[in-house]
Coordinates of C-alpha atoms in Angstrom, one line a residue:
X1 CA 50.6 57.8 27.9
X2 CA 49.9 60.8 30.0
X3 CA 51.0 60.7 33.6
X4 CA 48.6 63.5 34.6
X5 CA 50.8 64.6 37.5
X6 CA 49.7 68.1 38.7
X7 CA 52.0 70.8 37.4
X8 CA 54.5 68.1 36.4
X9 CA 55.9 68.3 39.9
X10 CA 53.4 67.4 42.7
X11 CA 54.8 63.9 43.2
X12 CA 57.1 62.2 45.6
X13 CA 58.8 58.8 45.4
X14 CA 61.0 56.9 47.8
X15 CA 64.3 55.5 46.4
X16 CA 63.2 54.7 42.8
X17 CA 62.3 57.5 40.3
X18 CA 59.0 57.0 38.4
X19 CA 59.1 56.3 34.6
X20 CA 58.0 59.9 33.9
X21 CA 61.0 61.3 35.8
X22 CA 58.9 64.0 37.5
X23 CA 58.6 65.2 41.0
X24 CA 60.9 64.6 44.0
X25 CA 62.9 61.5 44.9
X26 CA 64.4 60.9 48.3
X27 CA 66.8 58.2 49.4
X28 CA 65.8 58.7 53.0
X29 CA 62.5 57.3 54.2
X30 CA 59.8 60.0 54.8
X31 CA 56.4 59.8 56.4
X32 CA 53.3 60.9 54.5
X33 CA 53.1 64.5 55.8
X34 CA 56.9 65.2 55.4
X35 CA 56.9 63.8 51.9
X36 CA 53.8 65.8 50.9
X37 CA 55.6 69.0 52.2
X38 CA 58.7 68.1 50.3
X39 CA 56.8 67.7 47.0
X40 CA 54.7 70.8 47.4
X41 CA 51.5 68.7 47.7
X42 CA 50.6 70.3 51.1
X43 CA 50.6 73.7 49.4
X44 CA 47.3 72.8 47.8
X45 CA 44.5 73.5 50.3
X46 CA 41.2 71.7 49.6
X47 CA 37.8 73.0 50.9
X48 CA 34.1 73.5 50.2
X49 CA 32.6 76.8 49.2
X50 CA 29.1 78.2 48.9
X51 CA 27.6 77.8 45.4
X52 CA 26.4 80.9 43.6
X53 CA 24.7 81.4 40.2
X54 CA 24.1 84.6 38.2
X55 CA 20.6 85.9 38.6
X56 CA 18.8 88.8 37.0
X57 CA 19.8 91.1 39.8
X58 CA 23.2 89.6 40.7
X59 CA 24.6 86.5 42.4
X60 CA 22.1 84.2 44.0
X61 CA 23.1 81.5 46.6
X62 CA 22.1 78.0 45.7
X63 CA 20.7 76.2 48.8
X64 CA 21.4 72.6 49.5
X65 CA 24.6 72.5 47.3
X66 CA 28.3 73.4 47.7
X67 CA 31.4 73.5 45.5
X68 CA 34.5 71.3 46.0
X69 CA 37.6 73.5 45.6
X70 CA 41.3 73.7 45.8
X71 CA 43.6 76.7 46.3
X72 CA 47.2 76.9 45.3
X73 CA 49.6 79.9 45.6
X74 CA 50.8 81.4 42.3
X75 CA 49.3 81.6 38.8
X76 CA 48.0 78.5 37.3
X77 CA 45.1 77.5 35.0
X78 CA 42.1 78.4 37.0
X79 CA 40.4 81.3 38.7
X80 CA 43.1 83.7 39.9
X81 CA 42.5 85.8 43.0
X82 CA 44.9 88.3 44.7
X83 CA 44.8 88.9 48.5
X84 CA 47.2 91.1 50.3
X85 CA 49.4 91.2 47.2
X86 CA 49.6 87.4 47.0
X87 CA 48.3 85.7 43.8
X88 CA 46.4 82.4 44.3
X89 CA 44.5 80.1 42.0
X90 CA 41.2 78.6 42.9
X91 CA 40.2 75.3 41.2
X92 CA 36.6 74.2 41.2
X93 CA 36.5 70.4 41.2
X94 CA 32.8 69.6 41.4
X95 CA 29.4 70.5 42.8
X96 CA 27.8 68.3 45.5
X97 CA 24.9 68.3 47.9
X98 CA 25.1 69.4 51.5
X99 CA 25.0 65.7 52.5
X100 CA 28.4 65.1 50.8
X101 CA 31.1 64.5 53.4
X102 CA 34.4 65.5 51.8
X103 CA 37.6 64.0 53.0
X104 CA 40.0 66.9 52.3
X105 CA 43.5 66.0 51.2
X106 CA 45.0 67.4 54.4
X107 CA 42.7 65.0 56.4
X108 CA 43.6 62.0 54.2
X109 CA 47.3 62.6 54.7
X110 CA 46.7 63.0 58.5
X111 CA 44.7 59.7 58.6
X112 CA 47.4 57.9 56.7
X113 CA 50.2 59.4 58.9
X114 CA 48.4 58.2 62.1
X115 CA 47.2 54.8 61.0
X116 CA 50.6 53.7 59.6
X117 CA 52.3 55.0 62.7
X118 CA 54.4 57.4 60.5
X119 CA 55.7 54.6 58.4
X120 CA 57.8 55.6 55.3
X121 CA 55.6 56.0 52.2
X122 CA 56.5 54.7 48.8
X123 CA 54.7 57.4 46.6
X124 CA 52.4 60.3 47.0
X125 CA 51.0 62.6 44.3
X126 CA 48.3 64.8 43.0
X127 CA 46.6 64.3 39.6
X128 CA 44.9 66.7 37.3
X129 CA 44.4 70.1 39.0
X130 CA 44.8 68.5 42.4
X131 CA 41.3 66.9 42.6
X132 CA 42.8 63.4 43.1
X133 CA 45.4 62.4 45.8
X134 CA 47.1 59.0 45.9
X135 CA 49.3 57.6 48.6
X136 CA 51.1 54.2 48.7
X137 CA 53.1 52.6 51.5
X138 CA 55.1 49.4 50.9
X139 CA 53.9 46.5 53.0
X140 CA 56.1 43.5 54.1
X141 CA 57.4 42.0 50.8
X142 CA 57.0 38.3 49.9
X143 CA 60.1 36.4 48.7
X144 CA 59.6 33.1 47.0
X145 CA 62.9 31.3 46.3
X146 CA 64.7 34.5 45.6
X147 CA 61.9 36.2 43.7
X148 CA 60.7 39.3 45.6
X149 CA 57.0 40.2 45.3
X150 CA 56.3 43.7 46.5
X151 CA 53.0 44.6 48.2
X152 CA 51.5 48.0 48.8
X153 CA 48.7 49.7 50.6
X154 CA 47.1 52.4 48.5
X155 CA 44.6 55.2 49.1
X156 CA 42.9 57.3 46.3
X157 CA 41.0 60.3 47.5
X158 CA 39.1 62.2 44.9
X159 CA 37.2 65.5 45.2
X160 CA 35.5 65.6 41.8
X161 CA 32.2 64.9 43.4
X162 CA 31.7 61.7 41.4
X163 CA 34.4 59.2 42.4
X164 CA 34.3 57.1 45.5
X165 CA 37.2 57.1 48.0
X166 CA 39.2 53.9 47.4
X167 CA 41.8 52.0 49.5
X168 CA 43.2 48.6 48.7
X169 CA 46.2 46.3 48.8
X170 CA 48.0 45.8 45.5
X171 CA 51.3 44.9 43.9
X172 CA 51.5 47.8 41.5
X173 CA 53.8 50.8 42.5
X174 CA 51.4 53.7 41.8
X175 CA 53.3 56.7 40.3
X176 CA 50.8 58.3 37.9
X177 CA 47.3 58.1 36.5
X178 CA 48.1 55.1 34.4
X179 CA 49.6 53.0 37.2
X180 CA 46.7 54.1 39.5
X181 CA 44.3 52.7 37.0
X182 CA 46.2 49.4 36.8
X183 CA 46.3 49.2 40.6
X184 CA 42.5 49.7 40.8
X185 CA 42.0 46.8 38.4
X186 CA 44.2 44.4 40.3
X187 CA 42.6 41.4 42.0
X188 CA 42.8 41.8 45.7
X189 CA 41.0 40.5 48.8
X190 CA 41.3 43.9 50.5
X191 CA 39.4 46.6 48.8
X192 CA 37.6 49.6 50.4
X193 CA 35.2 51.7 48.4
X194 CA 32.7 54.2 49.8
X195 CA 30.7 57.2 48.7
X196 CA 31.3 60.6 50.5
X197 CA 28.3 60.5 52.8
X198 CA 28.0 60.7 56.6
X199 CA 30.5 58.5 58.4
X200 CA 32.8 57.9 55.4
X201 CA 35.9 59.4 57.2
X202 CA 35.4 57.1 60.2
X203 CA 34.8 54.1 58.0
X204 CA 38.0 54.7 56.0
X205 CA 40.1 55.2 59.1
X206 CA 38.8 52.0 60.7
X207 CA 39.4 50.0 57.5
X208 CA 42.9 51.2 57.1
X209 CA 43.8 50.5 60.7
X210 CA 42.4 47.0 60.5
X211 CA 44.3 46.2 57.2
X212 CA 47.5 47.7 58.5
X213 CA 47.3 45.5 61.6
X214 CA 46.6 42.1 59.9
X215 CA 48.6 42.5 56.7
X216 CA 51.9 41.4 58.1
X217 CA 50.4 38.1 59.2
X218 CA 48.6 37.6 55.8
X219 CA 51.8 38.3 53.9
X220 CA 53.8 35.9 56.0
X221 CA 51.2 33.1 55.5
X222 CA 51.1 33.7 51.7
X223 CA 54.9 33.7 51.5
X224 CA 55.0 30.4 53.3
X225 CA 52.4 28.9 50.9
X226 CA 54.3 30.2 47.8
X227 CA 57.6 28.9 49.1
X228 CA 56.1 25.5 49.6
X229 CA 55.0 25.5 46.0
X230 CA 58.5 26.6 44.9
X231 CA 60.0 23.6 46.7
X232 CA 57.8 20.9 45.2
X233 CA 58.8 19.7 41.7
X234 CA 56.2 19.5 38.9
X235 CA 56.7 17.5 35.7
X236 CA 54.8 18.2 32.5
X237 CA 52.6 15.2 33.2
X238 CA 51.8 16.4 36.7
X239 CA 51.0 19.9 35.2
X240 CA 48.6 18.3 32.7
X241 CA 46.9 15.8 34.9
X242 CA 47.0 17.5 38.3
X243 CA 46.5 21.2 37.4
X244 CA 45.3 21.9 33.8
X245 CA 42.7 19.2 33.9
X246 CA 41.1 21.1 36.8
X247 CA 41.5 24.6 35.4
X248 CA 40.5 23.8 31.9
X249 CA 38.2 20.7 32.3
X250 CA 36.5 18.7 29.5
X251 CA 32.8 18.5 30.0
X252 CA 31.1 15.1 30.2
X253 CA 30.4 13.6 26.7
X254 CA 26.8 14.1 25.9
X255 CA 24.5 11.2 25.1
X256 CA 22.6 13.2 22.5
X257 CA 24.4 12.7 19.2
X258 CA 23.3 16.2 18.1
X259 CA 25.6 17.7 20.7
X260 CA 28.7 15.7 19.9
X261 CA 30.0 18.3 17.5
X262 CA 29.6 21.1 20.0
X263 CA 31.3 19.0 22.7
X264 CA 34.3 18.2 20.4
X265 CA 34.7 21.9 19.6
X266 CA 34.6 22.8 23.3
X267 CA 37.2 20.1 24.2
X268 CA 39.4 21.4 21.4
X269 CA 39.4 24.8 22.9
X270 CA 40.2 23.4 26.3
X271 CA 43.1 21.5 24.8
X272 CA 44.4 24.6 23.1
X273 CA 44.4 26.4 26.5
X274 CA 46.2 23.5 28.1
X275 CA 48.8 23.4 25.4
X276 CA 49.6 27.1 25.6
X277 CA 50.0 27.0 29.4
X278 CA 52.2 23.9 29.1
X279 CA 54.4 25.8 26.6
X280 CA 54.7 28.8 29.0
X281 CA 55.6 26.4 31.8
X282 CA 58.6 25.0 29.9
X283 CA 59.7 28.0 27.8
X284 CA 58.3 31.3 29.1
X285 CA 60.9 34.1 29.0
X286 CA 59.7 35.1 32.5
X287 CA 60.8 31.9 34.1
X288 CA 63.1 32.0 37.1
X289 CA 64.9 29.7 39.5
X290 CA 61.8 29.6 41.6
X291 CA 59.4 28.6 38.7
X292 CA 61.4 26.1 36.6
X293 CA 60.0 22.7 37.1
X294 CA 58.0 23.5 40.3
X295 CA 54.4 23.9 41.3
X296 CA 55.0 27.6 41.7
X297 CA 56.0 27.6 38.1
X298 CA 52.8 25.7 37.2
X299 CA 50.6 28.3 39.0
X300 CA 52.6 31.2 37.4
X301 CA 52.1 29.7 33.9
X302 CA 48.3 29.8 34.3
X303 CA 48.5 33.4 35.6
X304 CA 50.7 34.5 32.7
X305 CA 48.4 32.9 30.2
X306 CA 45.2 34.4 31.8
X307 CA 46.6 37.9 32.3
X308 CA 48.8 38.4 29.3
X309 CA 48.9 35.7 26.7
X310 CA 45.2 34.7 26.3
X311 CA 43.4 36.5 23.4
X312 CA 40.0 38.1 23.6
X313 CA 40.0 38.4 27.3
X314 CA 39.0 41.4 29.3
X315 CA 40.1 43.2 32.4
X316 CA 36.9 42.3 34.1
X317 CA 37.4 38.6 33.4
X318 CA 41.0 38.7 34.6
X319 CA 40.2 40.5 37.9
X320 CA 36.6 39.8 38.6
X321 CA 35.2 37.0 36.4
X322 CA 36.1 33.7 34.8
X323 CA 39.8 34.5 34.5
X324 CA 40.0 35.2 38.2
X325 CA 38.2 31.9 39.0
X326 CA 40.7 30.0 36.8
X327 CA 43.7 31.5 38.6
X328 CA 42.2 30.6 41.9
X329 CA 41.5 27.1 40.7
X330 CA 45.1 26.8 39.6
X331 CA 46.4 27.8 43.1
X332 CA 44.1 25.4 44.8
X333 CA 45.0 22.6 42.5
X334 CA 48.7 23.2 43.1
X335 CA 48.3 23.3 46.9
X336 CA 46.5 19.9 46.8
X337 CA 49.6 18.4 45.1
X338 CA 51.9 19.4 47.9

């Protein structure tokens, strides 16, 4: 899989190197601006420029539109210009209308720096030719009976003229284009998405500030709920009758004899789902001290089945559709058994 890191180097990670082994890794904590400087990310300057087309008598300015561009010192794949003996490369990322309010990467870094009160970042990087910037900061982690669950706040700022600015909480450590895609698909209750029109910078700043303020309380509340589930035992019978019967219910038996065969087939499918989850509960290779024989293990067995083991499922179902609903039903069912 391609990491798509710009120039194989415009990436920074705190403590743990990424799978691709590129960029810069620091054992010391760095804020967003310092880390971007360290990885050469700040060297890319993003801006808008007038749009011109070739006419019969020479260049003609296009009214109502502008180009989104990036400029990087040195020779790269792009349009090279030389000023005062210094070679620079100009990248054109997209063409937009005058109503487009660009959040330039320098501004995105500054917003992050201020909103998080200069908190250490986890990763920051540029993708492609620098059109996409991503930043992640680790939020307070959740620990459930020794199992540590890491949470991150992520910003994706794209200047291709097509992609919305995105910010969200997630559990994926974003280090490249692939993990960014995974993070954007994750189910989360905190997801900001906005087009680049008037007021988008202010909206993004306000959303990030609010999330940063409340996230610690949310994480602590979630940690307590998960720890409660990890302390309550769950037998296979409790799993079947108290959890799986709710998540994978049998429909009422129809009175119309013509529908009996359909009803039997549906019940058989539900029974198959229940059986597989029950097997994961007792013998999954991902089991830990916190999940063996507990309600936390019951919930994790449903999640593992819906996200990884179930065939013919889709990312949309897992994160937005029926799969998401089944995982939420499992959590609710487990909490009612506490």
